[in-house]
């Protein structure tokens, strides 16, 4: 069986950041579209779970190549699941024992229904610098269809409390394209987001995916047609840009100082450690992932020090293709020279019209972003 120490490649030390992803699997209930690794009856195990997370970080920092990164993590991201369900003292204790740079970006995903008045202040006290609030929609009909446990008023309340908290950058997540959403509903969500834009520094907007083993999949739900999804995307992108939130990745808009450094590190092929059940890690040309079960994870960490399940080492060709795919997603992801070299390899000069170049860096134009996967396929044949 593979184990992480047989997988380590050369790493990306010095060339990019070093991130820590912490998967927090607890949720009140499962949303109709969600295929993430979550547990809706395991919250009583949160103390054991955080003990295991700390042990897993320590294991990798003392036995793995990550110790070469020196000053500790540049970014830490608590994702889920619903990290905001967890006792904030456990988050604070985890951060206090995890080495990170003085100017580290520390983010947490927050669900509106778990927000209480003191929550954000306690996050800032423990070193958290960013929250990402799972709003999904500002239309109660859509929220019900998604099986969310908050309504529009609850989302607004959570955002208001977050933006009033000093020292905290605030982002929101939206999902569009369900079959109960019409143009009016999506416009309402976008205008609400733009009216809040003064206080928020980041918006993510994802087209709804109907994933296997979700309620929507069992119900044979459909999302909107490609044409409608494209219109909704372009409309939202223009509105977000109009209030100072620039697109910096296909589905993400931010103020220049509000970009997610953690996610940028993924898209720039940086190194990261993922801890917790189902978490993925990447170092150099290697990547590996943990097993999906909560009880299995707790037992594995106790016995082996990690939740490691399996991994792989990529070939040069695979690395090159992955880097291209990620670079196409972000603004300025390729130098003009790199773009011209990719294009000339496939005689694809006609693709150049989908790009714009500024300061020697190439980015897909808004309409080009809609066909990023096709551009990748055309360039990498
Ligand atoms: C897995 S959730 C975790 C955060 C938090 N529990 C929440 O629900 O907001 C992270 C984000 O992924 C996005 N997401 C999850 N499943 C999706 C799907 N099937 N289609 C599109 N976006 C999805 C949502 O925007 C969500 O906010
Ligand atoms: S979308 Fe968020 S709250 Fe809903 S089940 Fe998935 S992780 Fe949990």
mmCIF file of C-alpha atoms in Angstrom, residues 1 52-53 55-56 59-60 276-278 289-310:
data_model
loop_
_atom_site.group_PDB
_atom_site.id
_atom_site.type_symbol
_atom_site.label_atom_id
_atom_site.label_comp_id
_atom_site.label_asym_id
_atom_site.label_seq_id
_atom_site.Cartn_x
_atom_site.Cartn_y
_atom_site.Cartn_z
ATOM 1 C CA UNK A 1 0.000 0.000 0.000
ATOM 2 C CA UNK A 52 -7.265 13.908 16.094
ATOM 3 C CA UNK A 53 -6.845 16.941 13.801
ATOM 4 C CA UNK A 55 -2.371 14.915 16.123
ATOM 5 C CA UNK A 56 -2.522 14.641 12.332
ATOM 6 C CA UNK A 59 2.403 13.972 12.519
ATOM 7 C CA UNK A 60 2.980 15.656 9.166
ATOM 8 C CA UNK A 276 -9.669 15.576 8.680
ATOM 9 C CA UNK A 277 -11.837 12.997 7.022
ATOM 10 C CA UNK A 278 -11.773 12.971 3.238
ATOM 11 C CA UNK A 289 -6.251 11.805 0.553
ATOM 12 C CA UNK A 290 -7.880 10.583 3.726
ATOM 13 C CA UNK A 291 -10.653 8.043 4.151
ATOM 14 C CA UNK A 292 -14.291 9.226 4.276
ATOM 15 C CA UNK A 293 -15.652 7.816 7.555
ATOM 16 C CA UNK A 294 -15.731 9.788 10.813
ATOM 17 C CA UNK A 295 -15.188 6.801 13.104
ATOM 18 C CA UNK A 296 -12.613 5.345 10.685
ATOM 19 C CA UNK A 297 -10.698 8.647 10.738
ATOM 20 C CA UNK A 298 -10.618 8.806 14.549
ATOM 21 C CA UNK A 299 -9.378 5.199 14.751
ATOM 22 C CA UNK A 300 -6.780 5.634 11.973
ATOM 23 C CA UNK A 301 -5.240 8.720 13.560
ATOM 24 C CA UNK A 302 -4.981 6.894 16.869
ATOM 25 C CA UNK A 303 -3.246 3.911 15.285
ATOM 26 C CA UNK A 304 -1.199 5.433 12.423
ATOM 27 C CA UNK A 305 -1.089 9.167 13.207
ATOM 28 C CA UNK A 306 -2.972 10.070 9.999
ATOM 29 C CA UNK A 307 -6.240 9.369 8.175
ATOM 30 C CA UNK A 308 -4.281 8.487 4.993
ATOM 31 C CA UNK A 309 -6.215 6.300 2.560
ATOM 32 C CA UNK A 310 -4.424 6.456 -0.794
#
